[in-house]
Structure formats: structure tokens, C-alpha cells
PDB file of C-alpha atoms in Angstrom:
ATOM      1  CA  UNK A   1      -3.496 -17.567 -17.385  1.00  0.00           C
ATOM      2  CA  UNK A   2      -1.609 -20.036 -15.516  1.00  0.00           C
ATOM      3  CA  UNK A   3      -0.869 -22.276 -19.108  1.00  0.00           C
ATOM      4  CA  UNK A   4       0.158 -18.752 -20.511  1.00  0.00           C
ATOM      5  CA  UNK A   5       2.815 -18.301 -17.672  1.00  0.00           C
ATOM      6  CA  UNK A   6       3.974 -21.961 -17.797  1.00  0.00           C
ATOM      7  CA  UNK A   7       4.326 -21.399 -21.578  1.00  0.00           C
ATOM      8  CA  UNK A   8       6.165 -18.478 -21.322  1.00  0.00           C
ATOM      9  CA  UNK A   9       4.250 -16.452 -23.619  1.00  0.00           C
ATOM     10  CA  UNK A  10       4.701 -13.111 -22.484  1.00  0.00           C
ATOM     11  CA  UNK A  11       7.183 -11.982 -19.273  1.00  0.00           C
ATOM     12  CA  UNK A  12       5.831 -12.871 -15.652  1.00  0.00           C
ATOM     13  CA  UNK A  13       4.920  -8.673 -15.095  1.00  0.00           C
ATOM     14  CA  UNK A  14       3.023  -8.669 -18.013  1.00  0.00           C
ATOM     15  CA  UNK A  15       0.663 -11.658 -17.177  1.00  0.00           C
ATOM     16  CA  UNK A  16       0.371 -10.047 -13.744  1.00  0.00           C
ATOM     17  CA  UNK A  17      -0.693  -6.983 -14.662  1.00  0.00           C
ATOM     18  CA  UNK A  18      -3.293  -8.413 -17.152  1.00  0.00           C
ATOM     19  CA  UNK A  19      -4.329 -10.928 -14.202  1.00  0.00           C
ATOM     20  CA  UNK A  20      -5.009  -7.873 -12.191  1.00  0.00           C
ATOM     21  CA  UNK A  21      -6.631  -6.074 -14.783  1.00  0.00           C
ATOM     22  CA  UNK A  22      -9.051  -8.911 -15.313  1.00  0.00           C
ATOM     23  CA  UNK A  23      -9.421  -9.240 -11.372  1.00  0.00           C
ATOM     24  CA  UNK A  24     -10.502  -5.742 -10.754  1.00  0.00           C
ATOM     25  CA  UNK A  25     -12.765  -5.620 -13.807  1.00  0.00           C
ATOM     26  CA  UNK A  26     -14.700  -8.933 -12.698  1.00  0.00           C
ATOM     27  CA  UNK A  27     -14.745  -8.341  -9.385  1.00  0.00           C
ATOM     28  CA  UNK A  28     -15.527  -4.738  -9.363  1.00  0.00           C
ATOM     29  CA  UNK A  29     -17.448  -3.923 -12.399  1.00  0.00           C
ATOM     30  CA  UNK A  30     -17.979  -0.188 -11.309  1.00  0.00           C
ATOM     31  CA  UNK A  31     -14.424   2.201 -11.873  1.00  0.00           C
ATOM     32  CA  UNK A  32     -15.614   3.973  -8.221  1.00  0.00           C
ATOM     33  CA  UNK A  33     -15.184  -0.120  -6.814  1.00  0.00           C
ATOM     34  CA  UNK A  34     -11.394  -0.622  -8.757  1.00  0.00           C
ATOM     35  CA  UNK A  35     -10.724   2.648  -6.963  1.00  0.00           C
ATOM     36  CA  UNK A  36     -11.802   2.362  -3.730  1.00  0.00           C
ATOM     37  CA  UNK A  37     -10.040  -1.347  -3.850  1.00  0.00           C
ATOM     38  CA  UNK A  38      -6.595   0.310  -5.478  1.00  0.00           C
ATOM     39  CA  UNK A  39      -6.618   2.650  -2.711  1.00  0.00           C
ATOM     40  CA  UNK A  40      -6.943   0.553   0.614  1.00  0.00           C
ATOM     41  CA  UNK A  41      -4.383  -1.268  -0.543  1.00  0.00           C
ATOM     42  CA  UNK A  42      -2.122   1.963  -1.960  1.00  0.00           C
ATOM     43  CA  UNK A  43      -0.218   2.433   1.321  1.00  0.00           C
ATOM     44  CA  UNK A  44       1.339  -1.619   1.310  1.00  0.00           C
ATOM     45  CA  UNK A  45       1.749  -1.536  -2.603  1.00  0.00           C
ATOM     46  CA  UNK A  46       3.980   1.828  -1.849  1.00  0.00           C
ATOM     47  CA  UNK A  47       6.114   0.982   1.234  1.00  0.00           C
ATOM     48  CA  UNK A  48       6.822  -2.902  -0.701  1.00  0.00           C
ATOM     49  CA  UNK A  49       7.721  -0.998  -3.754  1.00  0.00           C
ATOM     50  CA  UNK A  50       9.953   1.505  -2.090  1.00  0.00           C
ATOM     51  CA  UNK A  51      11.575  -1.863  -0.030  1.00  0.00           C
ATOM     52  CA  UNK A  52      12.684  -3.683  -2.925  1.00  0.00           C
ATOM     53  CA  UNK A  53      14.205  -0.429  -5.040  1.00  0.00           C
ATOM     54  CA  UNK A  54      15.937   0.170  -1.584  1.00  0.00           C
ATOM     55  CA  UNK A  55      17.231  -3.306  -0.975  1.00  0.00           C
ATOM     56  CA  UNK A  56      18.153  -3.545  -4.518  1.00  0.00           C
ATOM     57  CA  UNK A  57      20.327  -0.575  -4.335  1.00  0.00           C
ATOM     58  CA  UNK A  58      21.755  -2.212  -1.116  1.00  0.00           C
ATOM     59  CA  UNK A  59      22.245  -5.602  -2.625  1.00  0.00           C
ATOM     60  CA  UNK A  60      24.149  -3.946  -5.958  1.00  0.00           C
ATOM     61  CA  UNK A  61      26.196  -2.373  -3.533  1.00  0.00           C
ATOM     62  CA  UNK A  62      27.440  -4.944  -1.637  1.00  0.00           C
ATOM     63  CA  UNK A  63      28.042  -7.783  -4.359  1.00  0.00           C
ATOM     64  CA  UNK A  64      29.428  -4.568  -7.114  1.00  0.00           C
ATOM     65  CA  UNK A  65      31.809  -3.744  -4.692  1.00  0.00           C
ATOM     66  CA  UNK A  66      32.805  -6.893  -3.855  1.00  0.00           C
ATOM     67  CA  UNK A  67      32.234  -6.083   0.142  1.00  0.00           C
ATOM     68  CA  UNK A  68      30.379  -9.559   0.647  1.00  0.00           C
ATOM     69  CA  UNK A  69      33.187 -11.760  -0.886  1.00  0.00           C
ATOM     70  CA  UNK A  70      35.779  -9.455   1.254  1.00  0.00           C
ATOM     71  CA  UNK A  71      33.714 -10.452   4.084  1.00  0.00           C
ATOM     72  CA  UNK A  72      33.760 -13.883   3.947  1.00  0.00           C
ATOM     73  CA  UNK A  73      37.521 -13.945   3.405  1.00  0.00           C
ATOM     74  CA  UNK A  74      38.051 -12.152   6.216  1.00  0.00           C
ATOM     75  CA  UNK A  75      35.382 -14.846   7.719  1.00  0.00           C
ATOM     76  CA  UNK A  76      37.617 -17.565   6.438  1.00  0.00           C
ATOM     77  CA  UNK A  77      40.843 -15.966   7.680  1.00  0.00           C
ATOM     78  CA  UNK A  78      39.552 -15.241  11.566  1.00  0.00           C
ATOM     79  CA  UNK A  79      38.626 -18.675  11.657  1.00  0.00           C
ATOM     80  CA  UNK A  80      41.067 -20.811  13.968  1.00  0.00           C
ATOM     81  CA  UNK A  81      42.129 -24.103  12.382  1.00  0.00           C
ATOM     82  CA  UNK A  82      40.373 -26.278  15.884  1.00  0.00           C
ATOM     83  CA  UNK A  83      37.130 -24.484  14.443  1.00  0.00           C
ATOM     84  CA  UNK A  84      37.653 -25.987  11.164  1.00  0.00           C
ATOM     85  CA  UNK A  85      35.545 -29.332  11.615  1.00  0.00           C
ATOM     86  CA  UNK A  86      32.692 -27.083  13.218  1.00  0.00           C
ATOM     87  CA  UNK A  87      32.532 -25.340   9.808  1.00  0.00           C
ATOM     88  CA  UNK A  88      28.860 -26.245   8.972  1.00  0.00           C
ATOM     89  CA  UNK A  89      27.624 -25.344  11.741  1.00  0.00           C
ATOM     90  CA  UNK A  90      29.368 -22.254  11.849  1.00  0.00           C
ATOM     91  CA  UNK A  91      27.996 -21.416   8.491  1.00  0.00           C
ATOM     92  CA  UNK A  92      24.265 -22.224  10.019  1.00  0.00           C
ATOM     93  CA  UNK A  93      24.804 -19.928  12.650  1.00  0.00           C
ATOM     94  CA  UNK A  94      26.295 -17.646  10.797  1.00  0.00           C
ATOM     95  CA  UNK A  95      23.767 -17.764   7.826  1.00  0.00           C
ATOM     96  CA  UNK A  96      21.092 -16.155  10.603  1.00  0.00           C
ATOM     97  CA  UNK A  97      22.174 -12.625  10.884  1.00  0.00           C
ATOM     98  CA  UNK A  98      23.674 -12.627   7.324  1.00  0.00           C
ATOM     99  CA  UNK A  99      20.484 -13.161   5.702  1.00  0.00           C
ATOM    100  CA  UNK A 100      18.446 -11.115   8.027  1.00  0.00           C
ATOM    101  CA  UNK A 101      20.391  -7.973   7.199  1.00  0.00           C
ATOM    102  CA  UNK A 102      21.108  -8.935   3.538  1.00  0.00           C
ATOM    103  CA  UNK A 103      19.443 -10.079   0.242  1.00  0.00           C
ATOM    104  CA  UNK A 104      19.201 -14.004  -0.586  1.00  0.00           C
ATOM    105  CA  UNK A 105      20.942 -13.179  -3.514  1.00  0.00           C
ATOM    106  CA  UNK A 106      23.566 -11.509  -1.840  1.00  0.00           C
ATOM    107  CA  UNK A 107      24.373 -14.161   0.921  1.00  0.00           C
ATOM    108  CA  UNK A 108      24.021 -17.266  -1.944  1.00  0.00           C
ATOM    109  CA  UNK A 109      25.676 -16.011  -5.055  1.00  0.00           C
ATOM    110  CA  UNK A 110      28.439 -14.142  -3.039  1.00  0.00           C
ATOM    111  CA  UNK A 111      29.587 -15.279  -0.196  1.00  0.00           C
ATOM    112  CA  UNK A 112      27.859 -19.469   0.033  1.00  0.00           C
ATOM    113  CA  UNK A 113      30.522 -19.521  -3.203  1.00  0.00           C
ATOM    114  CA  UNK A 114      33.036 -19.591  -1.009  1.00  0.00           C
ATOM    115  CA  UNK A 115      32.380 -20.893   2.100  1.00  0.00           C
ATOM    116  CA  UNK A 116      31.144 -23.936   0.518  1.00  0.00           C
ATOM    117  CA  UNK A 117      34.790 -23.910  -1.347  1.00  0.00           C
ATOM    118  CA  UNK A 118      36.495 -23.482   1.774  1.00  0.00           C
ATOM    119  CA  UNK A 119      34.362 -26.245   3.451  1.00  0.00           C
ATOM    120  CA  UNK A 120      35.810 -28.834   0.623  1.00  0.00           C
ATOM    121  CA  UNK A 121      39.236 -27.482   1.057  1.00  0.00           C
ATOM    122  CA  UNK A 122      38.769 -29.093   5.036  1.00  0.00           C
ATOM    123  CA  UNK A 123      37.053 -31.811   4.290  1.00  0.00           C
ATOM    124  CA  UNK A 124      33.245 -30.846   4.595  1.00  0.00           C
ATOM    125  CA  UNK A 125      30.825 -31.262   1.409  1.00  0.00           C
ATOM    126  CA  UNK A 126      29.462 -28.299  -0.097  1.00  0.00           C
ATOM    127  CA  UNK A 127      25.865 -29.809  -0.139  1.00  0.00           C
ATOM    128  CA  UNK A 128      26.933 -29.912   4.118  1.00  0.00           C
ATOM    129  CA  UNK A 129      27.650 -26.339   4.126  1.00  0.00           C
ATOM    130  CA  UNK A 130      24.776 -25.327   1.354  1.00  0.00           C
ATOM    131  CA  UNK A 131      22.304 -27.422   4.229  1.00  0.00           C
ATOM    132  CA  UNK A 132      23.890 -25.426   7.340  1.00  0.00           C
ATOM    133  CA  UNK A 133      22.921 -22.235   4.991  1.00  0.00           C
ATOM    134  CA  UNK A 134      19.326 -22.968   4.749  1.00  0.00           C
ATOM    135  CA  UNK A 135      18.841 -23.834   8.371  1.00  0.00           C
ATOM    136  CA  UNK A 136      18.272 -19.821   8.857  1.00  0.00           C
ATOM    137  CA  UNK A 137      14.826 -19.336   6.430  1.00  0.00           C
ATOM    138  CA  UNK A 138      12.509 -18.715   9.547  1.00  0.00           C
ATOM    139  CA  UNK A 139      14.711 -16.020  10.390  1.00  0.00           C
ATOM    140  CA  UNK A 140      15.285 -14.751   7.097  1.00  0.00           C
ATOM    141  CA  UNK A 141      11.787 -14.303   6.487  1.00  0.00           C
ATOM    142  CA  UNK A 142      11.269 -11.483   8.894  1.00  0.00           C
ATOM    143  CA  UNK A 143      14.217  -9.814   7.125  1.00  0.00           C
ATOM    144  CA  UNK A 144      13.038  -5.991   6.617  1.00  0.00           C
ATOM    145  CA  UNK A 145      14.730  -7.105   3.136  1.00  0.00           C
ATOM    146  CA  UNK A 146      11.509  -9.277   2.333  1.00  0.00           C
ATOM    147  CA  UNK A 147       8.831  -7.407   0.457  1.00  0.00           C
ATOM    148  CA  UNK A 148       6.201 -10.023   1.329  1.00  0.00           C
ATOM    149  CA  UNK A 149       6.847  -8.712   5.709  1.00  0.00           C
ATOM    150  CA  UNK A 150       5.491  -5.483   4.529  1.00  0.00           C
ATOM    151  CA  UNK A 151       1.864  -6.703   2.943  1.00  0.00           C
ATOM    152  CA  UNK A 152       1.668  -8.983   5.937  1.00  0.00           C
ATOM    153  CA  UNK A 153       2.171  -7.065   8.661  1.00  0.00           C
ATOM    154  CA  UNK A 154       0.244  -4.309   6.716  1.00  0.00           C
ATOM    155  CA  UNK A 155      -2.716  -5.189   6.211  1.00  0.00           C
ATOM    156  CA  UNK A 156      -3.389  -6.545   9.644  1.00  0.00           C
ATOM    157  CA  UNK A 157      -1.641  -2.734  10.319  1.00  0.00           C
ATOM    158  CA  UNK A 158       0.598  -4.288  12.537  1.00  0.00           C
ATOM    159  CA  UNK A 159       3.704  -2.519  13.811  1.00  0.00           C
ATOM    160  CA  UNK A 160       7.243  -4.179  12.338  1.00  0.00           C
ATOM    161  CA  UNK A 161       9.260  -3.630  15.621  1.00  0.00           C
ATOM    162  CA  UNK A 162       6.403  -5.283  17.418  1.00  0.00           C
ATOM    163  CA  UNK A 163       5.897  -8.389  15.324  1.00  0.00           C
ATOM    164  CA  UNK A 164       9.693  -9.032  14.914  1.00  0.00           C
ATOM    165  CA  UNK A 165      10.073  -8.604  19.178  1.00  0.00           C
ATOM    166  CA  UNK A 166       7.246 -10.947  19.177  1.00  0.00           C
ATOM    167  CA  UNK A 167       8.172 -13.468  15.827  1.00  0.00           C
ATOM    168  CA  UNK A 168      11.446 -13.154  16.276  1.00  0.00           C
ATOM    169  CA  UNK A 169      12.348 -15.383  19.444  1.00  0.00           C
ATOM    170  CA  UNK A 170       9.801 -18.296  18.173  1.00  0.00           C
ATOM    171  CA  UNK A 171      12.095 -18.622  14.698  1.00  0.00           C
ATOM    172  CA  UNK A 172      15.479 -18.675  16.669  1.00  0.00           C
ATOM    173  CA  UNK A 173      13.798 -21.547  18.135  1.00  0.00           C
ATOM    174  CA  UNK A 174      12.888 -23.201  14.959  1.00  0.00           C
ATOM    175  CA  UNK A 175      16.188 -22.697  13.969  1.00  0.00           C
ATOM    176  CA  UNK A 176      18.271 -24.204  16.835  1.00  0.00           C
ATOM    177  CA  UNK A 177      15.475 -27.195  16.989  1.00  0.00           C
ATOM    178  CA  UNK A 178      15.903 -27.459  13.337  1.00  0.00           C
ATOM    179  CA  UNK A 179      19.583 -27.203  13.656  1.00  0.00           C
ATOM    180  CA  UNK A 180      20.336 -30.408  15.503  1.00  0.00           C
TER     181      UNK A 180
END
């Protein structure tokens, strides 16, 4: 299976649903078992699946519009000039609440395009700003936007608003540690 994806024989879905296929059958020989497995699992597969239709509706909206790119101009424009050499770490902090309430793909392909381009225009590398960008991850990955959050935090049945008031503060931390 994992030569076949490598190879790129068929699409990534396909192999996954085959893989799963193969996983239920050998694992639970009896069609009552692949049930009763499909169905304690039912409630994370739906509220993931729902999540990532939602957030891709969200993220077409922002980058078909052309919102995130307006934001970051406006970013770019509020900025005073003294703030200029501070621009990476701007970015970093920055780069915390953006990705938390948006799609990586969002945040990266529309609006790190031009910060890093207004970065070289004063003087600061675009690898500099693409670092400062990355520094945010820990909180990124308790995004509501991450389908992964929901499996976690379900199957442990774990409430979201109480694992991010908990999670939360400790990656701000790893961030601002990480940060300097």
C-alpha cells in the first residue's frame, strides 16, 4: 500500500478507502463488527467532514474575493515607517490570530505573498518573514479550521471551548519562547 501511494498509482482517496476496506475486513471479519466499529466513530467522521466543506467555503471566500490580499494592504499601509525594521516580528505576531481564524492556505498563498514582498522592499529577507510566519503552528493547530482538533478532542469526548481555555495559554507560550 504504502509503495502504491509513493508510486502514484491510483489518487491518495482511492488508496485510503481501499486501506480501510482492507482494515475493517481483517480486523473485523463479521459485517455486525465493521458496523459497530463505523458507528462509534460516525459522530467524529461527521462533524470533521462538515469542518472542512465549511472551512473550504470560508477559505474560497476569502482568497476569490480577494478580502485576504485587501487585508494585508491595508496591513502594509497602517504600518508606520519606525515599525518598518520590526517587520518580522510583526509578521510572527501577527501570523497567530491570522492562522487561528483562517486556512493555511489562505494565510500562505494570499497574504505571506506579500508581506514577504514588502519585507524585501525594507530590507528584510523573505525567508526572515516566511520564518516569523511559522513561529505561530502551536497556535494554529487548535484552529477550529483543523479537521484533525475534531477526532482528537472527540474521541476522548472532550469539550472544544474547554481544551482550547486549557491548550491555548501553554502554545502562546511556545510561541513567545520560540519567538526569541
Amino acid at each position: 500500500m504504502l509503495t502504491a501511494l509513493i508510486v502514484g498509482v491510483l489518487p491518495v482517496a482511492v488508496w485510503f478507502m481501499i486501506g480501510c476496506a482492507l482494515a475493517l475486513i481483517v480486523n473485523c471479519p463479521r459485517l455486525g463488527q465493521q458496523r459497530d466499529r463505523i458507528a462509534s466513530h460516525a459522530d467524529s467522521v461527521v462533524a470533521v467532514v462538515a469542518m472542512v466543506f465549511a472551512a473550504a467555503v470560508f477559505t474560497g471566500v476569502l482568497s476569490g474575493t480577494g478580502m485576504i490580499e485587501q487585508m494585508a494592504r491595508y496591513l502594509l499601509i497602517a504600518l508606520p515607517e519606525s515599525r518598518l525594521p520590526f517587520f518580522s516580528i510583526i509578521v510572527a505576531v501577527l501570523s497567530v490570530p491570522f492562522t487561528f481564524c483562517m486556512s493555511n492556505d489562505v494565510f500562505y498563498f494570499g497574504a505571506m505573498p506579500l508581506l514577504a514582498e514588502a519585507g524585501v522592499q525594507h530590507g528584510i529577507g523573505a525567508m526572515e518573514i516566511a520564518r516569523a510566519s511559522l513561529l505561530d503552528q502551536p497556535i494554529h493547530m487548535l484552529s477550529p479550521l483543523v479537521p484533525a482538533m475534531y477526532v482528537l478532542i472527540g474521541l476522548p469526548k472532550v469539550d472544544l471551548g474547554d481544551h482550547h481555555r486549557l491548550a491555548i495559554k501553554r502554545a502562546l507560550l511556545v510561541c513567545t519562547a520560540v519567538n526569541r
